[in-house]
Structure formats: structure tokens, C-alpha cells
Steps between C-alpha positions, in 0.01 A plus 500: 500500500682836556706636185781574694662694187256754526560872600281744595586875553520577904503805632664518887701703765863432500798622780748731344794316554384208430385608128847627490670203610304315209618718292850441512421096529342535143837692353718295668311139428348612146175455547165684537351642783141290408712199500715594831176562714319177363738287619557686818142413557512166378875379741296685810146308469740176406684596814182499708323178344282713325364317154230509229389220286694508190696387256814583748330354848623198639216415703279645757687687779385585803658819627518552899399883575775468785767278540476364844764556762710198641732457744813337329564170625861374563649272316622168704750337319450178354680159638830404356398217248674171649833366357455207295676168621816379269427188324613235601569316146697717270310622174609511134570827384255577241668577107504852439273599139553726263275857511289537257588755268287774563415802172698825528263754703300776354679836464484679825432162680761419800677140412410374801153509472307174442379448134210351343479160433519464084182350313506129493447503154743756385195608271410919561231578681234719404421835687230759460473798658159655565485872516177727456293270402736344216717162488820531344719214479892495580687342223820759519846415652425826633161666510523879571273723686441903491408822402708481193281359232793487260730286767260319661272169412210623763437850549351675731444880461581691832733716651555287778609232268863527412602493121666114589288428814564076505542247352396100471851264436506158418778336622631154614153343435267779698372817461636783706383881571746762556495840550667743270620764703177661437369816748221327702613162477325149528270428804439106593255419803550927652885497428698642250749212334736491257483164333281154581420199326168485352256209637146440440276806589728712552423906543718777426388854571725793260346841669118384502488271192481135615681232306375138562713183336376161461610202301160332405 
């Protein structure tokens, strides 16, 4: 299996402009040139289908050397959908119910989007995070995640991590991640997020450090 987190000192020609162009991403974004080429490399072989077997790939891809041409076909526009015929016996208007009270949402979460179901048995779950080659379990309110060994109740020592990167919440009966306004953010199945409920198997990616969650 390839060590994906491994780096190995490349020598190469580079355009002029484009060096300098990088170097005002990396003053304006705060991070290092090393880390603003590898993932330049890594969005444009994503972008082409381009994948090694790893701890990151999602399953063989095949990638097509050139896209084939098509002619665009045009769209016929389906049927109208036929009007159904009144009833002839009048129904009883069902009794409205009463929503269910749903858990205040997680900071930075809009209101009206859908919650999680809470546990049946009101009992905590229990969530442990695997993360280079170590299991650490989430018994926190709010388990923090950083550069900041001081601040933080997983650190991880890089300058692409900020001080505060994330953070696990529990709240109304399930575990959340959020970001914490950190530089590089959270990435979630090759976009960046800012919050998401946790389910089984999930992986996080902070920079090139992969987070994976799991309940059993």
C-alpha cells in the first residue's frame, strides 16, 4: 500500500509567473509552498480520474485519455402528467399532529436544515477516532483538534494545522464535526465543509492527515 504521507525531495522546471503567482497564494492563504503544490497536484489528477491505491482511494478508476466528443442531444419535453379525477364521495379531512420537537442546531448550522434522529435509548454513544495508527475515544462535550498542544485534546504538529483546527461536539444525542475557522479547513468526500454529522466510517481529511470515526 502507498504511504501517501510520504515526501520525497523533487527537483523540476517551473514558469516564472507561475512560481510567482504561488507565491503570493502562500502569503495570502498562510500556507507553504510544499503544501500549495501538493495539493495542486493532488485536485488536478482528482480532476482527471487519476488514483493510486491508498488509504485515500475510493476504488479503482479508470481514467479516459480523451473525453469523447458528442453531439448534444435536445431535450424533448416530457408529457404533462394527467389531472386526477375528483372523487366522487367526499373524504374526511385527516387531524392535523403535532411536530415533533426537533434539538436546537449546531452552531453555524442553518435552522432549516434536517436534524438527526436522537438515540432511541437516550444512552451516549461511544465514538473513536482513529488517527495514525492510534484509537482515541470521544468522551468530551467537545473534543478539540490542533496544533496547539496546550488547547487542544489531539494534536497534530504542522504548520498547515491551525492552532484550533476542529472540533468533535456532542449535541442533541449525536456527534457532530465542525470546523473552527481554521486556515485549510475540513475536506469530506473532495470538498471542503464546514460542519456534518458524524456516521459510521466516516473520513475527514485536515491538510493530508486523515481522520476516520466509527462507533464500534
Amino acid at each position: 500500500m502507498t504511504d501517501q504521507n510520504r515526501k520525497t525531495l523533487r527537483s523540476y522546471y517551473c514558469r516564472d509567473y507561475l512560481w510567482e503567482l504561488f507565491e503570493v497564494m502562500t502569503r495570502d492563504l498562510g500556507c507553504s509552498m510544499d503544501y500549495l503544490i501538493n495539493e495542486s497536484m493532488r485536485h488536478y489528477a482528482r480532476s482527471r480520474n487519476y488514483s493510486l491505491a491508498g488509504p485515500r482511494a475510493e476504488g479503482p478508476q479508470a481514467a479516459p485519455a480523451v473525453a469523447p466528443y458528442s453531439t448534444p442531444q435536445p431535450q424533448v419535453p416530457a408529457p404533462p402528467a394527467p389531472r386526477a379525477a375528483p372523487p366522487s364521495i367526499a373524504q374526511p379531512t385527516p387531524t392535523p399532529q403535532p411536530a415533533a420537537r426537533r434539538p436546537p442546531p449546531l452552531p453555524g448550522q442553518a435552522s432549516g436544515a434536517a436534524d438527526p434522529p436522537a438515540e432511541a435509548s437516550g444512552a451516549k454513544p461511544t465514538l473513536h477516532l482513529l488517527f495514525n495508527g492510534q484509537r482515541y475515544r470521544v468522551d468530551k462535550e467537545k473534543f478539540v483538534i490542533g496544533r496547539g498542544s496546550q488547547q487542544t485534546d489531539l494534536t497534530i504538529r504542522d504548520g498547515n494545522i491551525s492552532r484550533k483546527h476542529c472540533a468533535v461536539i456532542f449535541r442533541g444525542g449525536q456527534f457532530f464535526i465542525k470546523d473552527l475557522d481554521s486556515t485549510n479547513g475540513i475536506e469530506f468526500n473532495g470538498k471542503r465543509i464546514e460542519h456534518k454529522r458524524i456516521e459510521e466510517g466516516d473520513t475527514f481529511f485536515l491538510c493530508d492527515y486523515e481522520l476516520k470515526f466509527t462507533y464500534r
